[in-house]
Short mmCIF file of C-alpha atoms and ligand atoms in Angstrom, two decimals:
data_model
loop_
_atom_site.label_atom_id
_atom_site.label_comp_id
_atom_site.label_asym_id
_atom_site.label_seq_id
_atom_site.Cartn_x
_atom_site.Cartn_y
_atom_site.Cartn_z
CA MET O 13 58.49 24.18 3.13
CA GLU O 14 57.80 25.70 6.34
CA SER O 15 60.07 23.17 7.66
CA LEU O 16 63.09 23.86 5.73
CA ALA O 17 65.83 24.71 8.05
CA TRP O 18 68.34 27.65 7.80
CA TRP O 19 70.85 25.56 5.58
CA GLN O 20 68.61 24.49 3.23
CA ARG O 21 66.46 27.44 2.54
CA GLY O 22 69.26 29.74 2.42
CA ILE O 23 72.76 30.51 0.82
CA VAL O 24 75.83 29.63 2.19
CA TYR O 25 78.94 32.41 1.27
CA GLN O 26 82.66 32.01 1.42
CA VAL O 27 84.85 35.02 2.46
CA TYR O 28 88.71 34.01 2.34
CA PRO O 29 89.37 36.40 5.53
CA ARG O 30 92.87 37.60 4.22
CA SER O 31 91.80 38.79 1.02
CA PHE O 32 87.99 40.45 2.58
CA GLN O 33 88.36 44.08 4.13
CA ASP O 34 91.34 45.21 5.60
CA SER O 35 90.59 47.24 8.94
CA ASN O 36 94.10 48.00 10.80
CA GLY O 37 96.00 48.76 6.86
CA ASP O 38 98.26 45.73 7.27
CA GLY O 39 97.44 44.71 3.57
CA VAL O 40 95.63 41.60 4.64
CA GLY O 41 92.05 41.26 5.85
CA ASP O 42 90.90 40.79 9.21
CA LEU O 43 87.97 39.89 11.46
CA ARG O 44 86.78 43.86 11.97
CA GLY O 45 86.89 44.01 8.39
CA ILE O 46 84.37 41.63 7.63
CA ALA O 47 81.97 42.63 10.38
CA ALA O 48 82.58 46.61 8.67
CA ARG O 49 81.15 44.85 5.25
CA LEU O 50 78.53 42.62 6.24
CA ASP O 51 76.04 45.38 4.56
CA HIS O 52 76.96 43.86 1.57
CA LEU O 53 76.06 40.18 2.44
CA SER O 54 72.88 41.13 3.45
CA ALA O 55 72.10 43.15 0.19
CA LEU O 56 73.17 40.37 -1.45
CA GLY O 57 70.68 38.48 0.17
CA VAL O 58 72.97 35.38 1.77
CA GLN O 59 72.10 33.44 5.01
CA ALA O 60 75.11 32.80 6.11
CA LEU O 61 78.57 33.51 5.69
CA TRP O 62 81.65 31.44 5.75
CA LEU O 63 84.89 31.91 7.13
CA SER O 64 87.91 29.90 6.09
CA PRO O 65 90.61 29.91 9.30
CA ILE O 66 90.94 32.24 11.11
CA GLN O 67 92.83 30.07 14.47
CA PRO O 68 96.33 31.14 15.35
CA SER O 69 98.53 29.58 12.56
CA PRO O 70 102.58 30.54 11.36
CA MET O 71 100.13 30.66 7.54
CA ALA O 72 102.28 27.76 6.26
CA ASP O 73 99.22 26.92 4.07
CA PHE O 74 97.67 29.88 5.33
CA GLY O 75 95.93 29.07 8.46
CA TYR O 76 95.43 25.43 7.17
CA ASP O 77 97.56 24.66 9.81
CA VAL O 78 96.46 25.49 13.07
CA SER O 79 98.68 26.49 16.19
CA ASP O 80 95.54 26.48 18.74
CA TYR O 81 92.25 25.57 18.00
CA ARG O 82 91.14 27.77 20.26
CA GLY O 83 91.86 31.64 19.48
CA ILE O 84 92.00 33.90 16.84
CA ASP O 85 95.50 34.53 14.75
CA PRO O 86 96.69 38.29 15.88
CA LEU O 87 96.48 39.07 11.58
CA PHE O 88 92.73 38.77 11.94
CA GLY O 89 91.92 39.95 15.15
CA THR O 90 90.77 39.29 18.95
CA LEU O 91 88.44 36.42 20.58
CA ASP O 92 86.67 39.79 20.89
CA ASP O 93 86.43 40.85 17.24
CA PHE O 94 85.15 37.53 16.60
CA ASP O 95 82.45 38.01 19.00
CA HIS O 96 82.16 40.91 17.63
CA LEU O 97 81.30 40.12 14.14
CA LEU O 98 79.45 36.85 15.40
CA GLN O 99 76.96 39.39 17.12
CA HIS O 100 76.83 41.64 14.46
CA ALA O 101 76.07 38.77 12.01
CA HIS O 102 73.54 37.28 14.04
CA ALA O 103 72.10 40.37 14.62
CA ARG O 104 70.78 40.42 10.91
CA GLY O 105 69.73 37.79 10.63
CA LEU O 106 73.28 35.87 9.10
CA LYS O 107 74.90 32.45 10.23
CA LEU O 108 77.97 32.07 10.70
CA ILE O 109 80.38 29.07 10.19
CA LEU O 110 83.96 28.59 10.94
CA ASP O 111 86.42 26.22 9.10
CA PHE O 112 87.52 23.24 10.96
CA VAL O 113 90.24 21.95 10.19
CA PRO O 114 90.71 17.97 12.05
CA ASN O 115 93.19 15.88 9.56
CA HIS O 116 96.09 17.86 10.71
CA SER O 117 97.63 20.45 12.66
CA SER O 118 100.28 23.21 12.62
CA ASP O 119 103.82 21.26 13.31
CA ARG O 120 103.73 24.29 16.18
CA HIS O 121 101.20 23.20 17.80
CA PRO O 122 101.83 22.51 21.25
CA TRP O 123 100.58 18.75 20.96
CA PHE O 124 102.83 18.46 17.73
CA LEU O 125 105.82 20.10 20.01
CA ASP O 126 104.92 17.40 23.04
CA SER O 127 104.28 14.72 20.53
CA CYS O 128 107.80 15.33 18.98
CA SER O 129 109.78 15.40 22.59
CA GLY O 130 110.21 11.82 22.32
CA ARG O 131 108.59 8.01 22.26
CA HIS O 132 107.31 8.27 25.43
CA SER O 133 105.66 11.73 25.32
CA ALA O 134 101.73 11.35 26.35
CA LYS O 135 101.04 12.83 23.05
CA ARG O 136 103.21 10.94 20.92
CA ASP O 137 100.09 8.77 19.64
CA TRP O 138 98.37 12.11 19.04
CA TYR O 139 100.24 12.14 15.27
CA ILE O 140 101.27 9.00 13.31
CA TRP O 141 104.89 8.13 14.00
CA ARG O 142 106.35 4.99 11.89
CA ASP O 143 109.44 3.32 12.12
CA PRO O 144 111.60 3.65 8.90
CA ALA O 145 110.87 0.57 6.45
CA PRO O 146 112.74 -2.63 7.07
CA GLY O 147 115.61 -2.34 4.60
CA GLY O 148 115.69 1.40 5.97
CA GLY O 149 114.07 5.31 4.23
CA VAL O 150 110.01 5.63 4.64
CA PRO O 151 108.04 3.74 6.25
CA ASN O 152 105.74 3.33 2.90
CA ASN O 153 104.77 5.20 -0.43
CA TRP O 154 102.24 7.30 0.45
CA LEU O 155 102.44 10.61 -0.66
CA SER O 156 101.61 14.68 0.34
CA HIS O 157 99.22 16.25 -1.93
CA PHE O 158 101.88 19.53 -2.10
CA GLY O 159 104.44 16.82 -3.41
CA GLY O 160 106.90 14.59 -2.22
CA SER O 161 106.53 11.80 0.26
CA ALA O 162 103.79 12.08 3.29
CA TRP O 163 106.86 10.85 5.17
CA GLU O 164 109.53 13.29 7.58
CA TRP O 165 112.05 11.90 9.05
CA ASP O 166 112.73 12.98 13.03
CA GLU O 167 116.17 12.70 13.64
CA ALA O 168 115.54 12.93 17.25
CA SER O 169 113.37 10.50 17.96
CA GLY O 170 114.56 7.96 14.98
CA GLN O 171 110.95 8.12 13.44
CA TYR O 172 109.07 9.60 10.48
CA TYR O 173 105.53 11.47 11.15
CA LEU O 174 102.83 11.52 8.19
CA HIS O 175 101.69 14.74 6.67
CA SER O 176 99.11 14.79 4.35
CA PHE O 177 100.44 18.23 3.21
CA LEU O 178 103.08 20.39 4.07
CA LYS O 179 106.02 18.88 5.97
CA GLU O 180 104.33 21.45 8.70
CA GLN O 181 101.26 19.84 8.58
CA PRO O 182 101.61 16.66 10.66
CA ASP O 183 98.69 14.29 10.40
CA LEU O 184 96.59 14.29 13.46
CA ASN O 185 96.01 10.83 14.69
CA TRP O 186 91.88 10.01 14.78
CA ARG O 187 92.55 6.27 15.46
CA ASN O 188 93.68 7.75 19.20
CA PRO O 189 90.47 8.46 21.95
CA GLU O 190 92.36 11.54 23.42
CA LEU O 191 93.19 12.99 20.29
CA ARG O 192 89.77 12.76 18.98
CA SER O 193 87.49 13.70 22.30
CA ALA O 194 90.05 16.80 22.29
CA MET O 195 88.71 17.67 18.80
CA LEU O 196 85.44 17.28 19.56
CA ASP O 197 85.85 19.40 22.58
CA VAL O 198 87.31 22.10 20.00
CA LEU O 199 83.30 22.03 18.11
CA ARG O 200 81.98 22.29 21.39
CA PHE O 201 84.37 25.20 22.45
CA TRP O 202 83.14 27.43 19.15
CA LEU O 203 79.44 25.86 19.24
CA ASP O 204 79.23 27.38 22.91
CA ARG O 205 80.58 30.76 21.81
CA GLY O 206 77.56 30.33 19.59
CA VAL O 207 78.88 29.70 16.20
CA ASP O 208 76.19 27.95 13.11
CA GLY O 209 78.30 25.35 11.95
CA PHE O 210 81.35 24.00 10.59
CA ARG O 211 82.76 23.59 6.96
CA VAL O 212 85.63 20.38 8.10
CA ASP O 213 88.73 20.23 5.75
CA VAL O 214 89.42 17.36 4.11
CA ILE O 215 86.90 15.15 6.15
CA TRP O 216 87.04 11.92 3.57
CA LEU O 217 91.42 11.74 4.66
CA MET O 218 90.78 12.03 8.06
CA ILE O 219 91.44 8.47 9.02
CA LYS O 220 94.17 5.66 7.29
CA ASP O 221 95.03 2.53 6.57
CA ASP O 222 95.96 1.01 10.15
CA ARG O 223 98.44 -1.60 8.19
CA PHE O 224 100.12 1.38 6.75
CA ARG O 225 99.52 -0.52 3.05
CA ASP O 226 101.59 0.92 0.02
CA ASN O 227 98.55 2.63 -2.29
CA PRO O 228 99.01 1.26 -5.57
CA GLU O 229 99.37 3.29 -9.03
CA ASN O 230 97.42 5.23 -10.81
CA PRO O 231 96.98 3.89 -14.66
CA GLY O 232 95.47 7.29 -15.25
CA TRP O 233 98.50 10.18 -14.16
CA ARG O 234 100.33 11.72 -17.13
CA PRO O 235 103.06 14.10 -16.33
CA GLY O 236 102.36 17.28 -15.84
CA MET O 237 99.58 16.19 -13.14
CA SER O 238 100.34 16.73 -9.56
CA SER O 239 102.66 14.21 -8.27
CA HIS O 240 100.03 13.24 -5.77
CA ASP O 241 98.22 11.61 -8.72
CA ARG O 242 100.49 8.77 -9.50
CA LEU O 243 98.92 7.24 -6.55
CA LEU O 244 95.28 6.29 -5.76
CA ASP O 245 94.18 6.90 -2.39
CA LEU O 246 93.38 3.62 -1.29
CA TYR O 247 94.67 3.68 1.79
CA THR O 248 95.23 7.09 2.63
CA GLY O 249 90.99 8.56 2.11
CA ASP O 250 87.84 7.59 2.24
CA LEU O 251 88.22 4.30 4.56
CA PRO O 252 85.08 3.18 6.14
CA GLU O 253 86.24 3.98 9.81
CA VAL O 254 85.98 7.90 8.83
CA HIS O 255 82.34 7.79 8.60
CA ASP O 256 82.27 6.76 12.49
CA ILE O 257 84.29 10.07 13.17
CA ILE O 258 81.82 12.29 11.69
CA ALA O 259 78.97 10.57 12.95
CA GLU O 260 80.92 11.59 16.50
CA MET O 261 80.94 15.08 14.99
CA ARG O 262 77.33 15.17 13.65
CA ARG O 263 76.03 14.09 17.43
CA VAL O 264 78.43 17.22 18.97
CA VAL O 265 76.77 19.71 16.10
CA ASP O 266 73.42 18.28 16.69
CA GLY O 267 73.57 18.44 20.64
CA TYR O 268 73.73 22.26 19.86
CA GLY O 269 70.54 22.39 18.12
CA ASP O 270 70.08 23.89 14.70
CA ARG O 271 73.53 23.45 13.45
CA LEU O 272 75.11 22.53 10.19
CA LEU O 273 78.15 20.41 9.52
CA ILE O 274 79.21 20.78 5.86
CA GLY O 275 82.18 18.29 4.60
CA GLU O 276 85.38 19.11 2.17
CA ILE O 277 84.98 16.20 -0.09
CA TYR O 278 86.85 15.96 -3.73
CA LEU O 279 85.33 12.09 -4.45
CA PRO O 280 83.17 10.62 -7.33
CA VAL O 281 79.66 11.26 -6.75
CA GLU O 282 79.03 7.88 -5.92
CA LYS O 283 81.55 7.94 -3.09
CA LEU O 284 80.39 11.49 -1.94
CA VAL O 285 77.19 10.47 -1.24
CA THR O 286 77.68 8.19 1.77
CA TYR O 287 79.02 10.92 3.45
CA TYR O 288 75.63 11.75 4.10
CA GLY O 289 76.33 9.11 6.85
CA ARG O 290 73.86 6.49 7.70
CA ASP O 291 70.22 7.26 8.52
CA GLY O 292 71.29 10.94 7.77
CA GLY O 293 74.18 10.92 10.25
CA GLY O 294 76.72 12.35 8.76
CA ALA O 295 77.68 15.64 6.97
CA HIS O 296 74.29 17.92 6.64
CA LEU O 297 76.17 19.17 3.31
CA PRO O 298 78.52 17.18 1.67
CA PHE O 299 79.96 19.81 -0.63
CA ASN O 300 79.22 19.06 -4.20
CA PHE O 301 82.14 20.20 -6.20
CA GLN O 302 80.60 18.76 -9.74
CA LEU O 303 79.90 22.23 -11.06
CA ILE O 304 83.70 23.14 -10.36
CA ARG O 305 84.97 20.45 -12.79
CA ALA O 306 82.42 19.84 -15.19
CA PRO O 307 83.15 20.56 -18.80
CA TRP O 308 81.15 23.59 -19.90
CA THR O 309 78.14 21.86 -22.11
CA ALA O 310 74.81 21.38 -21.38
CA SER O 311 75.17 17.76 -22.24
CA GLU O 312 77.59 17.47 -19.57
CA VAL O 313 76.15 19.36 -17.05
CA ALA O 314 72.69 17.98 -17.15
CA ARG O 315 74.05 14.61 -16.94
CA ILE O 316 76.05 15.59 -13.50
CA ILE O 317 72.73 16.64 -12.01
CA ARG O 318 70.96 14.11 -13.11
CA ASP O 319 73.21 11.66 -11.81
CA TYR O 320 73.76 13.16 -8.68
CA GLU O 321 70.10 13.26 -8.06
CA ALA O 322 69.79 9.66 -8.83
CA ALA O 323 72.84 9.21 -6.32
CA LEU O 324 71.21 11.22 -3.39
CA PRO O 325 70.22 8.81 -0.30
CA ALA O 326 66.46 8.93 0.64
CA GLY O 327 66.00 12.90 2.96
CA ALA O 328 69.53 13.73 1.80
CA TRP O 329 69.79 17.07 0.69
CA PRO O 330 71.22 18.34 -2.12
CA ASN O 331 74.08 21.40 -2.52
CA TRP O 332 75.66 22.55 -5.47
CA VAL O 333 79.75 24.87 -5.26
CA LEU O 334 80.92 27.21 -8.03
CA GLY O 335 84.22 27.81 -6.33
CA ASN O 336 86.36 28.26 -3.88
CA HIS O 337 89.91 29.41 -2.27
CA ASP O 338 91.62 26.50 -3.58
CA GLN O 339 90.12 26.59 -7.42
CA PRO O 340 90.21 28.55 -10.17
CA ARG O 341 87.34 31.58 -10.55
CA ILE O 342 83.81 30.55 -12.63
CA ALA O 343 84.78 33.24 -14.56
CA SER O 344 87.76 32.53 -15.50
CA ARG O 345 87.17 28.93 -16.13
CA VAL O 346 84.16 29.70 -18.39
CA GLY O 347 84.21 33.49 -19.37
CA ALA O 348 82.48 36.52 -18.70
CA ALA O 349 79.14 35.43 -20.99
CA GLN O 350 78.78 32.12 -19.45
CA ALA O 351 79.41 33.22 -15.67
CA ARG O 352 75.92 34.74 -16.11
CA VAL O 353 74.63 31.23 -16.88
CA ALA O 354 76.30 30.02 -14.06
CA ALA O 355 75.48 32.40 -11.60
CA MET O 356 71.69 31.38 -12.75
CA LEU O 357 72.27 27.71 -12.75
CA LEU O 358 73.97 27.91 -8.95
CA LEU O 359 70.77 29.81 -7.87
CA THR O 360 68.23 27.63 -9.47
CA LEU O 361 69.62 24.38 -9.09
CA ARG O 362 67.56 21.96 -6.19
CA GLY O 363 69.95 22.25 -3.00
CA THR O 364 72.18 24.74 -1.10
CA PRO O 365 73.78 26.95 -3.33
CA THR O 366 77.54 28.13 -1.91
CA LEU O 367 79.00 31.14 -3.50
CA TYR O 368 82.78 32.55 -3.01
CA TYR O 369 83.06 35.75 -2.35
CA GLY O 370 84.31 37.87 -5.37
CA ASP O 371 82.03 35.77 -7.94
CA GLU O 372 78.79 37.58 -7.66
CA ILE O 373 80.91 40.69 -9.51
CA GLY O 374 82.36 38.52 -12.02
CA MET O 375 86.14 38.44 -10.58
CA THR O 376 88.74 36.86 -12.31
CA ASP O 377 91.65 35.18 -11.56
CA VAL O 378 94.64 36.89 -11.43
CA PRO O 379 97.90 36.36 -12.43
CA ILE O 380 100.36 36.55 -10.15
CA PRO O 381 104.24 36.94 -11.21
CA PRO O 382 107.13 34.18 -9.99
CA GLU O 383 108.10 36.47 -7.23
CA LEU O 384 104.83 37.08 -5.35
CA VAL O 385 103.41 33.79 -5.39
CA GLN O 386 102.87 32.76 -1.83
CA ASP O 387 100.64 29.16 -1.88
CA PRO O 388 102.82 26.57 -0.98
CA ALA O 389 101.40 24.79 -3.55
CA GLU O 390 102.40 26.62 -6.33
CA LYS O 391 106.04 26.92 -4.51
CA ASN O 392 106.28 22.92 -4.42
CA GLN O 393 105.28 21.64 -7.90
CA PRO O 394 105.87 25.23 -10.17
CA GLY O 395 104.17 25.20 -13.56
CA ILE O 396 101.24 23.13 -13.56
CA GLY O 397 98.82 25.16 -12.02
CA MET O 398 98.78 24.15 -8.91
CA GLY O 399 98.96 27.34 -7.78
CA ARG O 400 95.93 29.28 -6.18
CA ASP O 401 96.83 32.70 -5.24
CA PRO O 402 95.06 33.84 -8.50
CA GLN O 403 91.49 32.83 -6.93
CA ARG O 404 92.46 34.57 -3.71
CA THR O 405 92.90 37.95 -4.19
CA PRO O 406 91.48 40.86 -2.01
CA MET O 407 87.84 41.66 -2.42
CA ARG O 408 87.25 44.54 -5.31
CA TRP O 409 85.08 47.51 -3.72
CA ASP O 410 85.90 50.17 -5.63
CA GLU O 411 87.85 52.10 -7.97
CA THR O 412 89.94 53.76 -5.08
CA PRO O 413 94.17 52.70 -5.62
CA GLY O 414 93.60 50.30 -3.08
CA ARG O 415 90.08 49.13 -4.75
CA GLY O 416 88.79 49.89 -0.82
CA PHE O 417 90.24 46.70 0.45
CA SER O 418 93.47 48.34 2.13
CA GLN O 419 95.66 51.60 2.16
CA ALA O 420 98.57 49.36 2.18
CA LYS O 421 100.01 46.58 0.25
CA PRO O 422 97.86 43.83 -0.38
CA TRP O 423 99.53 40.60 0.16
CA LEU O 424 98.52 39.48 -3.40
CA PRO O 425 98.19 42.06 -6.00
CA MET O 426 94.92 43.04 -6.77
CA GLY O 427 95.37 42.49 -10.89
CA GLN O 428 94.71 45.33 -13.55
CA GLY O 429 91.15 46.54 -14.03
CA GLY O 430 88.36 44.23 -13.54
CA PRO O 431 85.20 44.52 -11.49
CA SER O 432 84.26 46.71 -8.71
CA VAL O 433 81.19 46.60 -6.10
CA ALA O 434 81.02 50.30 -6.06
CA ALA O 435 81.24 50.32 -10.22
CA GLN O 436 78.39 47.94 -10.25
CA HIS O 437 76.54 49.55 -7.80
CA ASN O 438 74.04 51.01 -9.87
CA ASP O 439 74.69 49.52 -12.35
CA PRO O 440 70.98 47.00 -13.70
CA SER O 441 73.25 45.11 -16.18
CA GLY O 442 75.92 44.14 -13.54
CA MET O 443 76.64 40.98 -12.35
CA LEU O 444 76.04 42.11 -9.08
CA ALA O 445 72.38 42.96 -9.94
CA LEU O 446 72.28 39.83 -11.58
CA HIS O 447 73.28 37.99 -8.30
CA GLN O 448 70.75 40.23 -5.78
CA SER O 449 67.66 40.07 -8.94
CA LEU O 450 68.49 35.85 -9.07
CA ILE O 451 68.84 35.52 -4.83
CA ALA O 452 65.97 37.65 -4.44
CA LEU O 453 63.88 35.24 -7.06
CA ARG O 454 65.19 32.33 -5.44
CA GLN O 455 64.37 33.20 -1.78
CA GLY O 456 60.26 34.62 -2.66
CA ASN O 457 60.17 31.67 -4.97
CA ALA O 458 59.18 27.57 -3.28
CA ALA O 459 59.66 26.03 -6.03
CA LEU O 460 63.13 28.10 -6.53
CA PHE O 461 64.06 27.07 -3.08
CA GLY O 462 62.36 23.67 -2.41
CA GLY O 463 60.63 22.33 -4.54
CA ALA O 464 61.29 19.29 -6.92
CA ILE O 465 63.86 18.97 -10.09
CA GLU O 466 62.62 18.04 -13.38
CA ALA O 467 62.48 17.42 -16.74
CA VAL O 468 66.09 17.61 -17.06
CA GLU O 469 66.69 18.18 -20.63
CA VAL O 470 69.20 19.19 -23.44
CA HIS O 471 68.23 21.13 -26.50
CA GLY O 472 71.19 21.59 -29.15
CA ASP O 473 73.23 23.36 -26.27
CA VAL O 474 70.31 24.81 -24.03
CA LEU O 475 70.19 22.89 -20.51
CA ALA O 476 66.60 22.94 -19.75
CA PHE O 477 65.59 22.10 -16.38
CA ARG O 478 61.92 22.57 -14.54
CA ARG O 479 61.01 23.20 -11.01
CA THR O 480 58.08 22.79 -9.20
CA SER O 481 56.13 23.15 -6.16
CA GLY O 482 52.62 22.50 -5.36
CA ALA O 483 50.82 24.48 -8.68
CA GLU O 484 54.14 26.64 -8.69
CA ARG O 485 56.32 25.73 -11.61
CA VAL O 486 59.24 27.70 -12.79
CA GLN O 487 61.35 26.73 -16.11
CA VAL O 488 64.84 27.39 -16.37
CA LEU O 489 66.34 27.44 -19.66
CA LEU O 490 70.15 28.38 -19.69
CA ASN O 491 71.64 28.72 -23.11
CA MET O 492 75.37 27.11 -22.87
CA GLY O 493 76.26 28.13 -26.68
CA GLU O 494 75.26 30.29 -29.80
CA ALA O 495 71.65 31.57 -30.32
CA GLN O 496 68.98 29.10 -30.64
CA SER O 497 64.64 28.49 -30.16
CA VAL O 498 63.18 26.17 -28.14
CA SER O 499 59.78 25.19 -27.71
CA VAL O 500 58.45 25.72 -24.14
CA ALA O 501 55.29 25.17 -22.40
CA ALA O 502 53.54 28.63 -22.21
CA GLY O 503 54.51 30.71 -19.18
CA ARG O 504 56.15 34.61 -18.41
CA VAL O 505 59.75 35.32 -18.31
CA LEU O 506 60.50 36.65 -14.98
CA LEU O 507 64.52 36.66 -15.66
CA SER O 508 66.92 36.81 -18.13
CA THR O 509 71.05 36.92 -17.26
CA LEU O 510 70.70 39.55 -20.51
CA PRO O 511 69.72 43.26 -19.82
CA ASP O 512 66.97 44.02 -22.47
CA ALA O 513 65.07 41.10 -21.93
CA PRO O 514 62.14 41.95 -23.95
CA ASP O 515 58.88 41.19 -21.46
CA ARG O 516 58.38 37.91 -22.94
CA VAL O 517 55.50 35.86 -22.54
CA ALA O 518 55.87 32.78 -23.85
CA ALA O 519 54.29 29.64 -25.71
CA GLY O 520 55.75 27.41 -28.43
CA PRO O 521 59.45 28.81 -29.67
CA LEU O 522 61.13 30.85 -27.06
CA PRO O 523 64.24 32.47 -28.85
CA LEU O 524 67.47 32.98 -26.33
CA ARG O 525 70.11 34.33 -27.07
CA ALA O 526 74.21 33.38 -26.97
CA ALA O 527 74.57 32.90 -23.44
CA GLU O 528 71.30 33.52 -22.17
CA GLY O 529 69.71 32.03 -19.21
CA LEU O 530 66.50 32.46 -18.52
CA ILE O 531 64.06 31.71 -15.81
CA LEU O 532 60.04 31.55 -16.84
CA ARG O 533 57.07 30.88 -14.54
CA LEU O 534 54.84 28.72 -16.47
CA ASP O 535 50.77 29.40 -16.45
C1 LIG A 18 91.42 21.73 1.96
C2 LIG A 18 92.07 23.37 1.62
C3 LIG A 18 93.08 23.74 1.20
C4 LIG A 18 94.17 23.51 1.98
C5 LIG A 18 94.00 21.67 2.53
C6 LIG A 18 95.44 21.12 3.76
O1 LIG A 18 91.92 20.86 0.63
O2 LIG A 18 90.70 24.09 1.38
O3 LIG A 18 93.19 25.33 1.00
O4 LIG A 18 95.40 23.45 1.54
O5 LIG A 18 93.00 21.52 2.62
O6 LIG A 18 94.45 21.62 4.66
#
C-alpha cells in the first residue's frame, strides 16, 4: 500500500473552469476564482483537480479549440494567475492536471493559418489535407462528431482539410514527425511549469487511416441518434499506430517522475484496456466511462464491474468516472435518491474515482431554453439530446442571487432552486456531507483505497461486493430498488447513504431501506 502513487491513492476532481468561480465579474469562471475555492476541495478530501482547457481559444468548442498551446486565455487569466493557482494547490498537497487537446487545434492557431497559406507551406502537412474525390466532392465518407462531413473545402488551395469535430477544429497530422515533436514539447512546457499530469482529449482518435478508406455503415444506427453514428469509426479511431504516440507521450511524462497521463476513451471495454499500453507504457488511466452509460440496475452494474476487472491487464490500475462535462449529470440520470447510492459506488470501487464538480452537492442538469444554447453540438443537431450546456452550468456556492458564482449574469443560467454548498454546509444528511464521509472513510481504509475487490454479487436489487486488504474486510451493499433484506457475515455498519442509520451490528439478514447503500466492516 505504501507504494501506491498519489493518483492511485487519491480522488480526481474535474473543474470546468468557465463554471467554477468568477473572480472578475464577467459571468465566466476563471483561474483566480478556482484558487479562491481551493478550501472546498481540501474540505472534500480530493487529491487532484483536473481543469478542462484554459489555453487561448476562440471558444468555438469552449476551449477544446486551442489557438496557442502555451498560454492562458484572457477570459481565464494569465500565466501568472496559473502559476499562482498551481502554487496554492501544491501548498495544500493538491495536484493539478491539465487538459491536453492533441487531435485538433483551433482554425485560428498560427500553425493552421500557415498550413492554409498554400500547398507549399512548411506546415501544410501538420494538418490533414486531401484532394477532392476523382469525380469531385469530399475525399471520402468520414463524418464529423458534430454533424455533417468531416471535410471542409478550402477554395484558395483547392483541397479539403479534415475536422473530426467542428470545421473550426482542424485535425492535426500526428503522422508528421515535426508536428509530433512540437506537440510533445507542449507537454514539456507545462511539465516544466510544474503540472502534475494531463487528461488527453479524444486520445483514441489521434491517428486516421493513411489510405483514407471509407468507413462502413453502422447497422445499429437509428433515427434520433447522432448523424456521426451512421458510420462505424473503423478507419478514423482506435488504429494500432495510436499506441505508439501514446507511448511517446508517456515517456515524456515519465521523464518528470511522478506525473500522470489520463486518456479520454469511449470504446468497448476489451478495446479500452489496450490503452494501458504494452507493458503498461500507455496511459496510466484510460478513463473508464462504463458507469455513465450503465442501465442503473444491480445486475448491469455487477456485470460491468466483473467484466472490467476481468479485462484489466496485469498490473493495470482501474478507474471509474460517474460524470463529466459531456454527459448528463448523475443526479439527472438516476434521480436524487440513487445519486447517493451512485456516490457510494464510485467511492468504494477499486481504482481511482473521478468526480465531476457539483455532483458532490447533487447538482442536476439545468434546462437551457433554445435562445440561450451555447454548445455547438446542440446548435448543429438540435433537439436530439446532443447539447451539453445543462451539465456545464455554474457551481452553486450559496443562496445569494448569483449563487456565489458571479455578480454578473452567468454565461449559462443557474437554474431555479437546486442545491448549494452553503445550504448543505451544516447538514449532516446532505449530499456534501455524504461525499465527505465517503471520502474520509475511503482514504482512511486500506481495503477501500487499495484493496482487492471480491464477491461481486446481486441479491434482488442489491449490488454487493467486498473490498479486502490483509485482515481488513469491508462489505458494500447498494440497494438500487425497494426495501429488502440481504444476508451478511457478522460485522458493523460504518456508513449509510441515508440519515438516521441505526448503529447496526449485523449478522444474518440485514434490512436495507429503499435506495440505501451501506458499508460494513466485517469481523
Ligand atoms: C472531447 C471533449 C469534448 C469536446 C471534444 C472535441 O470529447 O471532452 O468536450 O467537444 O473532445 O474536442
